[in-house]
Short mmCIF file of C-alpha atoms in Angstrom, two decimals:
data_model
loop_
_atom_site.label_atom_id
_atom_site.label_comp_id
_atom_site.label_asym_id
_atom_site.label_seq_id
_atom_site.Cartn_x
_atom_site.Cartn_y
_atom_site.Cartn_z
CA MET A 1 126.47 94.55 108.58
CA SER A 2 124.05 91.67 108.65
CA LEU A 3 123.57 88.98 106.05
CA PHE A 4 119.90 89.94 105.95
CA ASP A 5 120.35 93.63 105.10
CA ASP A 6 119.22 92.98 101.52
CA ASP A 7 115.94 91.51 102.78
CA ARG A 8 114.81 94.75 104.38
CA PRO A 9 112.51 96.89 102.25
CA LYS A 10 114.33 99.88 100.87
CA LYS A 11 112.98 103.25 101.81
CA GLN A 12 111.50 104.93 98.77
CA LEU A 13 113.17 108.22 97.98
CA ALA A 14 110.75 111.09 98.23
CA HIS A 15 111.05 114.81 98.57
CA GLU A 16 108.82 117.00 100.67
CA ILE A 17 108.53 120.54 99.39
CA GLY A 18 110.00 122.99 101.90
CA CYS A 19 111.89 120.39 103.94
CA ASP A 20 115.22 121.18 105.62
CA LEU A 21 117.99 120.53 103.09
CA SER A 22 120.93 121.26 105.39
CA LEU A 23 121.22 117.64 106.56
CA LEU A 24 121.48 116.20 103.04
CA SER A 25 124.74 115.42 101.30
CA ALA A 26 125.55 116.68 97.82
CA ASP A 27 124.83 113.19 96.43
CA GLU A 28 121.44 113.10 98.17
CA LEU A 29 120.63 116.53 96.77
CA SER A 30 121.54 115.34 93.28
CA LEU A 31 119.28 112.32 93.68
CA ARG A 32 116.40 114.54 94.77
CA ILE A 33 116.99 116.90 91.85
CA ASP A 34 116.84 113.93 89.45
CA LEU A 35 113.68 112.67 91.16
CA LEU A 36 112.01 116.06 90.85
CA LYS A 37 113.05 116.41 87.19
CA GLN A 38 111.44 113.03 86.45
CA GLU A 39 108.29 114.11 88.26
CA ILE A 40 108.18 117.39 86.31
CA ALA A 41 108.47 115.45 83.04
CA ARG A 42 105.66 113.13 84.15
CA LEU A 43 103.45 116.11 85.05
CA GLU A 44 104.17 117.86 81.75
CA THR A 45 103.29 114.70 79.82
CA GLU A 46 100.00 114.37 81.67
CA LYS A 47 99.22 118.04 81.11
CA ALA A 48 99.88 117.66 77.37
CA ASN A 49 97.63 114.57 77.27
CA LYS A 50 94.82 116.44 79.00
CA SER A 51 95.20 119.45 76.70
CA ALA A 52 95.05 117.16 73.65
CA SER A 53 91.91 115.46 75.00
CA LYS A 54 90.30 118.80 75.67
CA SER A 55 91.13 120.08 72.19
CA ALA A 56 89.75 116.92 70.61
CA ALA A 57 86.54 117.20 72.60
CA GLU A 58 86.13 120.90 71.73
CA SER A 59 86.61 120.23 68.02
CA PHE A 60 84.15 117.32 68.13
CA PHE A 61 81.39 119.39 69.77
CA ARG A 62 81.72 122.42 67.46
#
């Protein structure tokens, strides 16, 4: 281990849909599950925001 290991940029964790999961450890799978749950929550929030904007616009133009 080098003294400069902390200086290297850390690889951002990402998950590609359909990728081979057999090479991942149980801990890595858990991390990916958490990552995907956070992304689902972010998507649901954005969807709710867009639905609210659409509803507001529809009620304004009636």
